[in-house]
mmCIF file with all atom_site columns, C-alpha atoms in Angstrom:
data_model
loop_
_atom_site.group_PDB
_atom_site.id
_atom_site.type_symbol
_atom_site.label_atom_id
_atom_site.label_alt_id
_atom_site.label_comp_id
_atom_site.label_asym_id
_atom_site.label_entity_id
_atom_site.label_seq_id
_atom_site.pdbx_PDB_ins_code
_atom_site.Cartn_x
_atom_site.Cartn_y
_atom_site.Cartn_z
_atom_site.occupancy
_atom_site.B_iso_or_equiv
_atom_site.pdbx_formal_charge
_atom_site.auth_seq_id
_atom_site.auth_comp_id
_atom_site.auth_asym_id
_atom_site.auth_atom_id
_atom_site.pdbx_PDB_model_num
ATOM 1   C CA . MET A 1 1   ? 21.905  169.481 82.482  1.00 45.00 ? 1   MET A CA 1
ATOM 2   C CA . ARG A 1 2   ? 25.601  169.670 83.474  1.00 50.00 ? 2   ARG A CA 1
ATOM 3   C CA . ARG A 1 3   ? 28.224  167.808 81.611  1.00 52.00 ? 3   ARG A CA 1
ATOM 4   C CA . MET A 1 4   ? 30.866  166.067 83.536  1.00 53.00 ? 4   MET A CA 1
ATOM 5   C CA . ASN A 1 5   ? 34.556  166.265 82.431  1.00 52.00 ? 5   ASN A CA 1
ATOM 6   C CA . THR A 1 6   ? 35.501  162.776 81.788  1.00 51.00 ? 6   THR A CA 1
ATOM 7   C CA . THR A 1 7   ? 39.213  163.641 81.074  1.00 51.00 ? 7   THR A CA 1
ATOM 8   C CA . PRO A 1 8   ? 41.222  162.693 84.029  1.00 50.00 ? 8   PRO A CA 1
ATOM 9   C CA . SER A 1 9   ? 43.365  165.496 85.517  1.00 50.00 ? 9   SER A CA 1
ATOM 10  C CA . ARG A 1 10  ? 47.089  164.952 85.320  1.00 52.00 ? 10  ARG A CA 1
ATOM 11  C CA . THR A 1 11  ? 49.400  166.282 87.992  1.00 48.00 ? 11  THR A CA 1
ATOM 12  C CA . THR A 1 12  ? 53.074  166.844 87.284  1.00 49.00 ? 12  THR A CA 1
ATOM 13  C CA . THR A 1 13  ? 55.619  165.930 89.970  1.00 50.00 ? 13  THR A CA 1
ATOM 14  C CA . PRO A 1 14  ? 59.294  166.809 89.795  1.00 48.00 ? 14  PRO A CA 1
ATOM 15  C CA . SER A 1 15  ? 61.481  163.974 88.859  1.00 48.00 ? 15  SER A CA 1
ATOM 16  C CA . THR A 1 16  ? 63.626  162.897 91.703  1.00 49.00 ? 16  THR A CA 1
ATOM 17  C CA . THR A 1 17  ? 65.299  160.071 89.955  1.00 49.00 ? 17  THR A CA 1
ATOM 18  C CA . THR A 1 18  ? 69.058  160.073 89.377  1.00 52.00 ? 18  THR A CA 1
ATOM 19  C CA . PRO A 1 19  ? 70.032  160.643 85.775  1.00 50.00 ? 19  PRO A CA 1
ATOM 20  C CA . PRO A 1 20  ? 71.362  157.636 84.023  1.00 50.00 ? 20  PRO A CA 1
ATOM 21  C CA . ALA A 1 21  ? 75.054  156.937 83.976  1.00 52.00 ? 21  ALA A CA 1
ATOM 22  C CA . GLY A 1 22  ? 76.933  158.764 81.261  1.00 50.00 ? 22  GLY A CA 1
ATOM 23  C CA . THR A 1 23  ? 74.710  161.828 81.363  1.00 50.00 ? 23  THR A CA 1
ATOM 24  C CA . THR A 1 24  ? 75.509  165.165 82.987  1.00 50.00 ? 24  THR A CA 1
ATOM 25  C CA . ASP A 1 25  ? 73.425  167.550 84.912  1.00 51.00 ? 25  ASP A CA 1
ATOM 26  C CA . PRO A 1 26  ? 72.352  170.515 82.781  1.00 47.00 ? 26  PRO A CA 1
ATOM 27  C CA . ALA A 1 27  ? 73.268  172.983 85.555  1.00 49.00 ? 27  ALA A CA 1
ATOM 28  C CA . GLU A 1 28  ? 76.748  171.577 85.894  1.00 49.00 ? 28  GLU A CA 1
ATOM 29  C CA . GLY A 1 29  ? 77.212  171.597 82.158  1.00 49.00 ? 29  GLY A CA 1
ATOM 30  C CA . SER A 1 30  ? 76.301  175.254 81.940  1.00 49.00 ? 30  SER A CA 1
ATOM 31  C CA . ALA A 1 31  ? 78.793  176.135 84.732  1.00 50.00 ? 31  ALA A CA 1
ATOM 32  C CA . ASP A 1 32  ? 81.620  174.238 83.016  1.00 55.00 ? 32  ASP A CA 1
ATOM 33  C CA . ALA A 1 33  ? 80.820  175.961 79.770  1.00 51.00 ? 33  ALA A CA 1
ATOM 34  C CA . VAL A 1 34  ? 81.050  179.385 81.417  1.00 49.00 ? 34  VAL A CA 1
ATOM 35  C CA . THR A 1 35  ? 84.440  178.496 82.970  1.00 54.00 ? 35  THR A CA 1
ATOM 36  C CA . GLU A 1 36  ? 85.879  177.242 79.672  1.00 57.00 ? 36  GLU A CA 1
ATOM 37  C CA . GLU A 1 37  ? 84.645  180.346 77.896  1.00 56.00 ? 37  GLU A CA 1
ATOM 38  C CA . ALA A 1 38  ? 86.334  182.628 80.464  1.00 51.00 ? 38  ALA A CA 1
ATOM 39  C CA . THR A 1 39  ? 89.560  180.673 80.187  1.00 52.00 ? 39  THR A CA 1
ATOM 40  C CA . ALA A 1 40  ? 89.558  180.917 76.436  1.00 50.00 ? 40  ALA A CA 1
ATOM 41  C CA . LYS A 1 41  ? 89.092  184.676 76.557  1.00 50.00 ? 41  LYS A CA 1
ATOM 42  C CA . ASP A 1 42  ? 91.844  185.339 79.127  1.00 51.00 ? 42  ASP A CA 1
ATOM 43  C CA . PRO A 1 43  ? 94.744  182.855 78.791  1.00 49.00 ? 43  PRO A CA 1
ATOM 44  C CA . LEU A 1 44  ? 96.543  184.403 81.776  1.00 48.00 ? 44  LEU A CA 1
ATOM 45  C CA . VAL A 1 45  ? 93.887  183.231 84.179  1.00 47.00 ? 45  VAL A CA 1
ATOM 46  C CA . LYS A 1 46  ? 94.900  179.867 85.534  1.00 49.00 ? 46  LYS A CA 1
ATOM 47  C CA . ASP A 1 47  ? 93.194  177.466 87.762  1.00 50.00 ? 47  ASP A CA 1
ATOM 48  C CA . PRO A 1 48  ? 94.616  177.790 91.303  1.00 49.00 ? 48  PRO A CA 1
ATOM 49  C CA . ALA A 1 49  ? 94.087  174.098 91.893  1.00 48.00 ? 49  ALA A CA 1
ATOM 50  C CA . THR A 1 50  ? 96.207  173.036 88.873  1.00 48.00 ? 50  THR A CA 1
ATOM 51  C CA . ASP A 1 51  ? 98.788  175.862 88.772  1.00 49.00 ? 51  ASP A CA 1
ATOM 52  C CA . SER A 1 52  ? 102.041 174.747 90.442  1.00 48.00 ? 52  SER A CA 1
ATOM 53  C CA . SER A 1 53  ? 103.395 178.284 90.584  1.00 47.00 ? 53  SER A CA 1
ATOM 54  C CA . ALA A 1 54  ? 100.472 179.535 92.677  1.00 44.00 ? 54  ALA A CA 1
ATOM 55  C CA . LYS A 1 55  ? 102.152 178.684 95.908  1.00 47.00 ? 55  LYS A CA 1
ATOM 56  C CA . ASP A 1 56  ? 102.450 180.861 98.930  1.00 50.00 ? 56  ASP A CA 1
ATOM 57  C CA . PRO A 1 57  ? 105.048 183.618 98.303  1.00 49.00 ? 57  PRO A CA 1
ATOM 58  C CA . ALA A 1 58  ? 107.983 184.096 100.576 1.00 48.00 ? 58  ALA A CA 1
ATOM 59  C CA . PRO A 1 59  ? 107.060 185.847 103.798 1.00 48.00 ? 59  PRO A CA 1
ATOM 60  C CA . GLU A 1 60  ? 107.851 189.506 103.917 1.00 50.00 ? 60  GLU A CA 1
ATOM 61  C CA . ASP A 1 61  ? 109.255 191.405 106.820 1.00 50.00 ? 61  ASP A CA 1
ATOM 62  C CA . ALA A 1 62  ? 108.014 194.686 108.230 1.00 48.00 ? 62  ALA A CA 1
ATOM 63  C CA . THR A 1 63  ? 109.731 196.744 105.471 1.00 51.00 ? 63  THR A CA 1
ATOM 64  C CA . GLY A 1 64  ? 108.117 194.797 102.650 1.00 51.00 ? 64  GLY A CA 1
ATOM 65  C CA . THR A 1 65  ? 111.252 192.925 101.649 1.00 50.00 ? 65  THR A CA 1
ATOM 66  C CA . PRO A 1 66  ? 111.056 189.145 101.489 1.00 48.00 ? 66  PRO A CA 1
ATOM 67  C CA . SER A 1 67  ? 112.805 187.487 104.391 1.00 50.00 ? 67  SER A CA 1
ATOM 68  C CA . GLY A 1 68  ? 114.814 185.273 102.038 1.00 49.00 ? 68  GLY A CA 1
ATOM 69  C CA . ALA A 1 69  ? 116.220 188.296 100.214 1.00 46.00 ? 69  ALA A CA 1
ATOM 70  C CA . ALA A 1 70  ? 117.062 189.994 103.506 1.00 46.00 ? 70  ALA A CA 1
ATOM 71  C CA . ASP A 1 71  ? 118.897 186.926 104.720 1.00 50.00 ? 71  ASP A CA 1
ATOM 72  C CA . SER A 1 72  ? 120.876 186.534 101.497 1.00 48.00 ? 72  SER A CA 1
ATOM 73  C CA . GLY A 1 73  ? 121.737 190.236 101.177 1.00 50.00 ? 73  GLY A CA 1
ATOM 74  C CA . THR A 1 74  ? 122.929 190.703 104.723 1.00 49.00 ? 74  THR A CA 1
ATOM 75  C CA . ALA A 1 75  ? 126.405 189.428 105.516 1.00 48.00 ? 75  ALA A CA 1
ATOM 76  C CA . PRO A 1 76  ? 126.981 187.848 108.912 1.00 50.00 ? 76  PRO A CA 1
ATOM 77  C CA . ASP A 1 77  ? 128.573 190.102 111.448 1.00 51.00 ? 77  ASP A CA 1
ATOM 78  C CA . ASP A 1 78  ? 131.171 187.631 112.602 1.00 50.00 ? 78  ASP A CA 1
ATOM 79  C CA . LEU A 1 79  ? 132.541 184.482 111.088 1.00 49.00 ? 79  LEU A CA 1
ATOM 80  C CA . PRO A 1 80  ? 132.858 181.221 113.014 1.00 51.00 ? 80  PRO A CA 1
ATOM 81  C CA . GLY A 1 81  ? 135.914 181.366 115.260 1.00 51.00 ? 81  GLY A CA 1
ATOM 82  C CA . GLN A 1 82  ? 136.481 185.102 114.791 1.00 53.00 ? 82  GLN A CA 1
ATOM 83  C CA . SER A 1 83  ? 135.512 186.039 118.334 1.00 51.00 ? 83  SER A CA 1
ATOM 84  C CA . ASP A 1 84  ? 137.673 183.266 119.753 1.00 52.00 ? 84  ASP A CA 1
ATOM 85  C CA . ASP A 1 85  ? 140.693 184.523 117.799 1.00 53.00 ? 85  ASP A CA 1
ATOM 86  C CA . ASP A 1 86  ? 140.116 188.068 119.033 1.00 54.00 ? 86  ASP A CA 1
ATOM 87  C CA . ASP A 1 87  ? 139.941 186.855 122.632 1.00 54.00 ? 87  ASP A CA 1
ATOM 88  C CA . ASP A 1 88  ? 143.164 184.869 122.211 1.00 52.00 ? 88  ASP A CA 1
ATOM 89  C CA . ASP A 1 89  ? 144.941 187.891 120.738 1.00 52.00 ? 89  ASP A CA 1
ATOM 90  C CA . ALA A 1 90  ? 143.764 190.038 123.626 1.00 53.00 ? 90  ALA A CA 1
ATOM 91  C CA . LEU A 1 91  ? 144.961 187.516 126.215 1.00 54.00 ? 91  LEU A CA 1
ATOM 92  C CA . GLU A 1 92  ? 148.354 186.849 124.619 1.00 60.00 ? 92  GLU A CA 1
ATOM 93  C CA . PRO A 1 93  ? 150.962 189.427 125.724 1.00 55.00 ? 93  PRO A CA 1
ATOM 94  C CA . ASP A 1 94  ? 152.670 191.483 123.070 1.00 60.00 ? 94  ASP A CA 1
ATOM 95  C CA . PRO A 1 95  ? 156.328 190.356 122.764 1.00 56.00 ? 95  PRO A CA 1
ATOM 96  C CA . PHE A 1 96  ? 157.442 193.930 122.083 1.00 56.00 ? 96  PHE A CA 1
ATOM 97  C CA . ASP A 1 97  ? 155.724 195.176 125.230 1.00 59.00 ? 97  ASP A CA 1
ATOM 98  C CA . GLU A 1 98  ? 157.336 192.365 127.215 1.00 55.00 ? 98  GLU A CA 1
ATOM 99  C CA . ALA A 1 99  ? 160.743 193.286 125.782 1.00 55.00 ? 99  ALA A CA 1
ATOM 100 C CA . ARG A 1 100 ? 160.320 196.983 126.609 1.00 65.00 ? 100 ARG A CA 1
ATOM 101 C CA . HIS A 1 101 ? 159.043 196.310 130.101 1.00 63.00 ? 101 HIS A CA 1
ATOM 102 C CA . GLY A 1 102 ? 161.794 196.848 132.675 1.00 76.00 ? 102 GLY A CA 1
ATOM 103 C CA . VAL A 1 103 ? 164.483 197.917 130.189 1.00 87.00 ? 103 VAL A CA 1
ATOM 104 C CA . GLY A 1 104 ? 165.233 201.203 131.954 1.00 89.00 ? 104 GLY A CA 1
ATOM 105 C CA . ALA A 1 105 ? 165.183 199.651 135.418 1.00 90.00 ? 105 ALA A CA 1
ATOM 106 C CA . GLY A 1 106 ? 167.394 196.781 134.248 1.00 92.00 ? 106 GLY A CA 1
ATOM 107 C CA . ALA A 1 107 ? 169.937 199.152 132.724 1.00 94.00 ? 107 ALA A CA 1
ATOM 108 C CA . ALA A 1 108 ? 170.044 201.234 135.907 1.00 95.00 ? 108 ALA A CA 1
ATOM 109 C CA . ALA A 1 109 ? 170.536 198.092 137.993 1.00 95.00 ? 109 ALA A CA 1
ATOM 110 C CA . VAL A 1 110 ? 173.477 197.022 135.822 1.00 96.00 ? 110 VAL A CA 1
ATOM 111 C CA . VAL A 1 111 ? 175.004 200.499 136.105 1.00 97.00 ? 111 VAL A CA 1
ATOM 112 C CA . SER A 1 112 ? 174.678 200.350 139.881 1.00 97.00 ? 112 SER A CA 1
ATOM 113 C CA . ALA A 1 113 ? 176.480 197.011 140.042 1.00 97.00 ? 113 ALA A CA 1
ATOM 114 C CA . ALA A 1 114 ? 179.222 198.274 137.706 1.00 97.00 ? 114 ALA A CA 1
ATOM 115 C CA . LEU A 1 115 ? 179.766 201.381 139.811 1.00 97.00 ? 115 LEU A CA 1
ATOM 116 C CA . GLY A 1 116 ? 180.045 199.202 142.900 1.00 97.00 ? 116 GLY A CA 1
ATOM 117 C CA . VAL A 1 117 ? 182.757 197.082 141.250 1.00 97.00 ? 117 VAL A CA 1
ATOM 118 C CA . VAL A 1 118 ? 184.662 200.216 140.192 1.00 96.00 ? 118 VAL A CA 1
ATOM 119 C CA . ALA A 1 119 ? 184.462 201.570 143.739 1.00 95.00 ? 119 ALA A CA 1
ATOM 120 C CA . LEU A 1 120 ? 186.169 198.421 145.060 1.00 95.00 ? 120 LEU A CA 1
ATOM 121 C CA . THR A 1 121 ? 188.795 197.958 142.341 1.00 95.00 ? 121 THR A CA 1
ATOM 122 C CA . GLY A 1 122 ? 189.572 201.589 141.577 1.00 92.00 ? 122 GLY A CA 1
ATOM 123 C CA . ALA A 1 123 ? 189.236 203.630 138.385 1.00 90.00 ? 123 ALA A CA 1
ATOM 124 C CA . TRP A 1 124 ? 191.668 205.384 136.094 1.00 93.00 ? 124 TRP A CA 1
ATOM 125 C CA . THR A 1 125 ? 190.338 208.712 137.361 1.00 94.00 ? 125 THR A CA 1
ATOM 126 C CA . GLY A 1 126 ? 191.527 207.783 140.855 1.00 93.00 ? 126 GLY A CA 1
ATOM 127 C CA . ARG A 1 127 ? 194.988 206.934 139.568 1.00 94.00 ? 127 ARG A CA 1
ATOM 128 C CA . VAL A 1 128 ? 195.228 210.185 137.625 1.00 95.00 ? 128 VAL A CA 1
ATOM 129 C CA . ALA A 1 129 ? 194.179 212.195 140.673 1.00 95.00 ? 129 ALA A CA 1
ATOM 130 C CA . ALA A 1 130 ? 196.659 210.325 142.882 1.00 94.00 ? 130 ALA A CA 1
ATOM 131 C CA . GLU A 1 131 ? 199.550 210.950 140.452 1.00 95.00 ? 131 GLU A CA 1
ATOM 132 C CA . ARG A 1 132 ? 198.651 214.629 140.348 1.00 95.00 ? 132 ARG A CA 1
ATOM 133 C CA . GLU A 1 133 ? 198.809 214.884 144.146 1.00 94.00 ? 133 GLU A CA 1
ATOM 134 C CA . THR A 1 134 ? 202.157 213.076 144.123 1.00 94.00 ? 134 THR A CA 1
ATOM 135 C CA . LEU A 1 135 ? 203.577 215.553 141.631 1.00 94.00 ? 135 LEU A CA 1
ATOM 136 C CA . ILE A 1 136 ? 202.329 218.505 143.660 1.00 94.00 ? 136 ILE A CA 1
ATOM 137 C CA . GLY A 1 137 ? 203.921 217.043 146.781 1.00 92.00 ? 137 GLY A CA 1
ATOM 138 C CA . GLN A 1 138 ? 207.262 216.628 145.059 1.00 92.00 ? 138 GLN A CA 1
ATOM 139 C CA . ILE A 1 139 ? 207.172 220.206 143.882 1.00 92.00 ? 139 ILE A CA 1
ATOM 140 C CA . GLN A 1 140 ? 206.395 221.516 147.343 1.00 90.00 ? 140 GLN A CA 1
ATOM 141 C CA . THR A 1 141 ? 209.144 219.516 149.059 1.00 89.00 ? 141 THR A CA 1
ATOM 142 C CA . SER A 1 142 ? 211.795 220.036 146.389 1.00 87.00 ? 142 SER A CA 1
ATOM 143 C CA . GLY A 1 143 ? 213.179 223.065 148.182 1.00 81.00 ? 143 GLY A CA 1
ATOM 144 C CA . GLY A 1 144 ? 213.652 221.098 151.341 1.00 80.00 ? 144 GLY A CA 1
ATOM 145 C CA . GLY A 1 145 ? 211.458 219.700 154.048 1.00 78.00 ? 145 GLY A CA 1
ATOM 146 C CA . SER A 1 146 ? 211.346 217.152 156.786 1.00 86.00 ? 146 SER A CA 1
ATOM 147 C CA . ALA A 1 147 ? 210.729 213.460 156.233 1.00 87.00 ? 147 ALA A CA 1
ATOM 148 C CA . ALA A 1 148 ? 207.247 213.632 157.797 1.00 88.00 ? 148 ALA A CA 1
ATOM 149 C CA . GLN A 1 149 ? 206.311 216.481 155.501 1.00 89.00 ? 149 GLN A CA 1
ATOM 150 C CA . GLN A 1 150 ? 207.514 214.592 152.441 1.00 89.00 ? 150 GLN A CA 1
ATOM 151 C CA . ILE A 1 151 ? 205.531 211.486 153.449 1.00 90.00 ? 151 ILE A CA 1
ATOM 152 C CA . SER A 1 152 ? 202.387 213.517 153.972 1.00 90.00 ? 152 SER A CA 1
ATOM 153 C CA . GLU A 1 153 ? 202.695 215.590 150.788 1.00 90.00 ? 153 GLU A CA 1
ATOM 154 C CA . ILE A 1 154 ? 203.852 212.888 148.393 1.00 91.00 ? 154 ILE A CA 1
ATOM 155 C CA . TYR A 1 155 ? 202.288 209.701 149.724 1.00 92.00 ? 155 TYR A CA 1
ATOM 156 C CA . GLY A 1 156 ? 199.504 210.667 152.103 1.00 93.00 ? 156 GLY A CA 1
ATOM 157 C CA . ASP A 1 157 ? 197.695 213.118 149.802 1.00 94.00 ? 157 ASP A CA 1
ATOM 158 C CA . ALA A 1 158 ? 197.742 210.674 146.885 1.00 94.00 ? 158 ALA A CA 1
ATOM 159 C CA . TRP A 1 159 ? 196.360 207.900 149.119 1.00 94.00 ? 159 TRP A CA 1
ATOM 160 C CA . HIS A 1 160 ? 193.549 210.050 150.418 1.00 95.00 ? 160 HIS A CA 1
ATOM 161 C CA . THR A 1 161 ? 192.667 211.269 146.897 1.00 96.00 ? 161 THR A CA 1
ATOM 162 C CA . THR A 1 162 ? 192.333 207.693 145.668 1.00 95.00 ? 162 THR A CA 1
ATOM 163 C CA . ALA A 1 163 ? 190.057 206.821 148.603 1.00 96.00 ? 163 ALA A CA 1
ATOM 164 C CA . LEU A 1 164 ? 187.941 209.912 147.911 1.00 96.00 ? 164 LEU A CA 1
ATOM 165 C CA . VAL A 1 165 ? 187.440 209.055 144.244 1.00 96.00 ? 165 VAL A CA 1
ATOM 166 C CA . ASN A 1 166 ? 186.526 205.437 145.069 1.00 97.00 ? 166 ASN A CA 1
ATOM 167 C CA . GLY A 1 167 ? 184.094 206.672 147.697 1.00 97.00 ? 167 GLY A CA 1
ATOM 168 C CA . VAL A 1 168 ? 182.334 208.862 145.123 1.00 97.00 ? 168 VAL A CA 1
ATOM 169 C CA . PHE A 1 169 ? 181.820 205.837 142.859 1.00 97.00 ? 169 PHE A CA 1
ATOM 170 C CA . ALA A 1 170 ? 180.526 203.825 145.815 1.00 97.00 ? 170 ALA A CA 1
ATOM 171 C CA . VAL A 1 171 ? 177.988 206.503 146.731 1.00 97.00 ? 171 VAL A CA 1
ATOM 172 C CA . LEU A 1 172 ? 176.761 206.662 143.130 1.00 97.00 ? 172 LEU A CA 1
ATOM 173 C CA . ALA A 1 173 ? 176.336 202.895 143.036 1.00 97.00 ? 173 ALA A CA 1
ATOM 174 C CA . LEU A 1 174 ? 174.380 203.002 146.293 1.00 97.00 ? 174 LEU A CA 1
ATOM 175 C CA . LEU A 1 175 ? 172.055 205.788 145.114 1.00 97.00 ? 175 LEU A CA 1
ATOM 176 C CA . VAL A 1 176 ? 171.324 204.216 141.726 1.00 97.00 ? 176 VAL A CA 1
ATOM 177 C CA . GLY A 1 177 ? 170.609 200.823 143.271 1.00 96.00 ? 177 GLY A CA 1
ATOM 178 C CA . VAL A 1 178 ? 168.237 202.287 145.862 1.00 96.00 ? 178 VAL A CA 1
ATOM 179 C CA . PHE A 1 179 ? 166.447 204.260 143.156 1.00 95.00 ? 179 PHE A CA 1
ATOM 180 C CA . VAL A 1 180 ? 165.837 201.110 141.117 1.00 94.00 ? 180 VAL A CA 1
ATOM 181 C CA . LEU A 1 181 ? 164.433 199.295 144.146 1.00 94.00 ? 181 LEU A CA 1
ATOM 182 C CA . VAL A 1 182 ? 162.076 202.048 145.287 1.00 93.00 ? 182 VAL A CA 1
ATOM 183 C CA . ARG A 1 183 ? 161.008 203.195 141.801 1.00 88.00 ? 183 ARG A CA 1
ATOM 184 C CA . PRO A 1 184 ? 157.853 200.965 141.605 1.00 85.00 ? 184 PRO A CA 1
ATOM 185 C CA . ALA A 1 185 ? 156.495 202.606 144.758 1.00 82.00 ? 185 ALA A CA 1
ATOM 186 C CA . PHE A 1 186 ? 156.381 206.039 143.089 1.00 81.00 ? 186 PHE A CA 1
ATOM 187 C CA . GLY A 1 187 ? 154.794 207.300 139.931 1.00 69.00 ? 187 GLY A CA 1
ATOM 188 C CA . ALA A 1 188 ? 152.102 205.551 137.898 1.00 71.00 ? 188 ALA A CA 1
ATOM 189 C CA . PRO A 1 189 ? 151.467 201.983 139.054 1.00 72.00 ? 189 PRO A CA 1
ATOM 190 C CA . SER A 1 190 ? 152.543 199.282 136.624 1.00 71.00 ? 190 SER A CA 1
ATOM 191 C CA . GLU A 1 191 ? 150.350 196.355 135.564 1.00 74.00 ? 191 GLU A CA 1
ATOM 192 C CA . ARG A 1 192 ? 153.238 193.896 135.849 1.00 77.00 ? 192 ARG A CA 1
ATOM 193 C CA . PRO A 1 193 ? 155.648 193.607 138.779 1.00 81.00 ? 193 PRO A CA 1
ATOM 194 C CA . GLN A 1 194 ? 159.298 194.442 138.448 1.00 84.00 ? 194 GLN A CA 1
ATOM 195 C CA . PRO A 1 195 ? 161.326 191.558 136.971 1.00 87.00 ? 195 PRO A CA 1
ATOM 196 C CA . THR A 1 196 ? 163.207 189.482 139.505 1.00 91.00 ? 196 THR A CA 1
ATOM 197 C CA . TRP A 1 197 ? 166.568 189.802 137.790 1.00 92.00 ? 197 TRP A CA 1
ATOM 198 C CA . VAL A 1 198 ? 166.335 193.601 137.920 1.00 93.00 ? 198 VAL A CA 1
ATOM 199 C CA . ARG A 1 199 ? 165.800 193.549 141.665 1.00 94.00 ? 199 ARG A CA 1
ATOM 200 C CA . ALA A 1 200 ? 168.634 191.059 142.118 1.00 95.00 ? 200 ALA A CA 1
ATOM 201 C CA . VAL A 1 201 ? 171.147 193.162 140.165 1.00 96.00 ? 201 VAL A CA 1
ATOM 202 C CA . ALA A 1 202 ? 170.009 196.323 141.955 1.00 96.00 ? 202 ALA A CA 1
ATOM 203 C CA . LEU A 1 203 ? 170.503 194.646 145.334 1.00 96.00 ? 203 LEU A CA 1
ATOM 204 C CA . ALA A 1 204 ? 173.997 193.607 144.238 1.00 97.00 ? 204 ALA A CA 1
ATOM 205 C CA . GLY A 1 205 ? 174.742 197.213 143.294 1.00 97.00 ? 205 GLY A CA 1
ATOM 206 C CA . VAL A 1 206 ? 173.506 198.455 146.651 1.00 97.00 ? 206 VAL A CA 1
ATOM 207 C CA . ALA A 1 207 ? 175.620 195.898 148.517 1.00 97.00 ? 207 ALA A CA 1
ATOM 208 C CA . LEU A 1 208 ? 178.734 196.796 146.534 1.00 97.00 ? 208 LEU A CA 1
ATOM 209 C CA . GLY A 1 209 ? 178.050 200.495 147.066 1.00 97.00 ? 209 GLY A CA 1
ATOM 210 C CA . VAL A 1 210 ? 177.768 200.094 150.844 1.00 97.00 ? 210 VAL A CA 1
ATOM 211 C CA . LEU A 1 211 ? 180.931 198.033 150.939 1.00 97.00 ? 211 LEU A CA 1
ATOM 212 C CA . GLY A 1 212 ? 182.769 200.587 148.801 1.00 96.00 ? 212 GLY A CA 1
ATOM 213 C CA . VAL A 1 213 ? 181.684 203.460 151.041 1.00 97.00 ? 213 VAL A CA 1
ATOM 214 C CA . LEU A 1 214 ? 182.964 201.675 154.129 1.00 97.00 ? 214 LEU A CA 1
ATOM 215 C CA . ILE A 1 215 ? 186.329 200.814 152.583 1.00 96.00 ? 215 ILE A CA 1
ATOM 216 C CA . SER A 1 216 ? 186.809 204.305 151.149 1.00 96.00 ? 216 SER A CA 1
ATOM 217 C CA . ALA A 1 217 ? 186.005 205.909 154.501 1.00 96.00 ? 217 ALA A CA 1
ATOM 218 C CA . GLY A 1 218 ? 188.538 203.641 156.237 1.00 95.00 ? 218 GLY A CA 1
ATOM 219 C CA . MET A 1 219 ? 191.220 204.516 153.682 1.00 93.00 ? 219 MET A CA 1
ATOM 220 C CA . TYR A 1 220 ? 190.575 208.249 153.880 1.00 94.00 ? 220 TYR A CA 1
ATOM 221 C CA . PHE A 1 221 ? 190.696 208.409 157.675 1.00 94.00 ? 221 PHE A CA 1
ATOM 222 C CA . ASP A 1 222 ? 193.613 205.952 157.917 1.00 91.00 ? 222 ASP A CA 1
ATOM 223 C CA . LEU A 1 223 ? 191.539 203.432 159.875 1.00 92.00 ? 223 LEU A CA 1
ATOM 224 C CA . PHE A 1 224 ? 192.923 200.335 158.180 1.00 89.00 ? 224 PHE A CA 1
ATOM 225 C CA . VAL A 1 225 ? 196.501 201.368 157.490 1.00 84.00 ? 225 VAL A CA 1
ATOM 226 C CA . SER A 1 226 ? 198.206 204.405 158.986 1.00 86.00 ? 226 SER A CA 1
ATOM 227 C CA . LEU A 1 227 ? 200.756 206.555 157.183 1.00 85.00 ? 227 LEU A CA 1
ATOM 228 C CA . PRO A 1 228 ? 204.372 205.578 157.634 1.00 85.00 ? 228 PRO A CA 1
ATOM 229 C CA . THR A 1 229 ? 206.441 207.655 160.059 1.00 85.00 ? 229 THR A CA 1
ATOM 230 C CA . ALA A 1 230 ? 210.077 208.656 159.743 1.00 77.00 ? 230 ALA A CA 1
ATOM 231 C CA . GLY A 1 231 ? 212.386 207.481 162.525 1.00 69.00 ? 231 GLY A CA 1
ATOM 232 C CA . ALA A 1 232 ? 214.511 209.839 164.539 1.00 56.00 ? 232 ALA A CA 1
ATOM 233 C CA . PRO A 1 233 ? 217.988 210.335 163.059 1.00 54.00 ? 233 PRO A CA 1
ATOM 234 C CA . ALA A 1 234 ? 220.718 208.482 164.829 1.00 50.00 ? 234 ALA A CA 1
ATOM 235 C CA . GLY A 1 235 ? 223.126 210.735 166.775 1.00 49.00 ? 235 GLY A CA 1
ATOM 236 C CA . GLY A 1 236 ? 226.845 210.657 165.761 1.00 42.00 ? 236 GLY A CA 1
#
């Protein structure tokens, strides 16, 4: 005869109820305990969430140097306003270059004008040469000679010598003035044109030289004033 088990069977079901307030989950408690134990063993390990120094480091460039250090260690190539100052200095003309420009041409132009004035007014060299010719004429006619010969030797030669000397000065003035005017057309070209005052003085020298040449030629060939002539002696 079989006996029946009168003890009711009990089945166990997992508890799905939420733990009461104020209690912690055993799994979470074990994890927190492990974390605290690791922190206690190694004090250098810090929580990334609470550490303020665990921020992103400065970005590094291709060479491995932080960009902030590269910026602070490299000086700027040019300061504000430096390029503008350099451009202004390049555009402004050098006063010394301006002063030297045209000095030689200006001096030559002044010399040309001075030579032209000397050709018109006469020079001490012309007077000395004229006095020498007068003395030679007196020596040659001291032994006797006609009146026409004395006029030609004493007066005429001195007159012609003066005209010749003045003509030489006039030709020099003309040549120097023409050289100053045509100089820019030859040689290395200049960046700046010839100053106006240089051309004006050179033109004045050329004009005086031409005038001096004409007057000297007229004096030498007796075109303006002829030599005096001696009258025929009156018969007794």
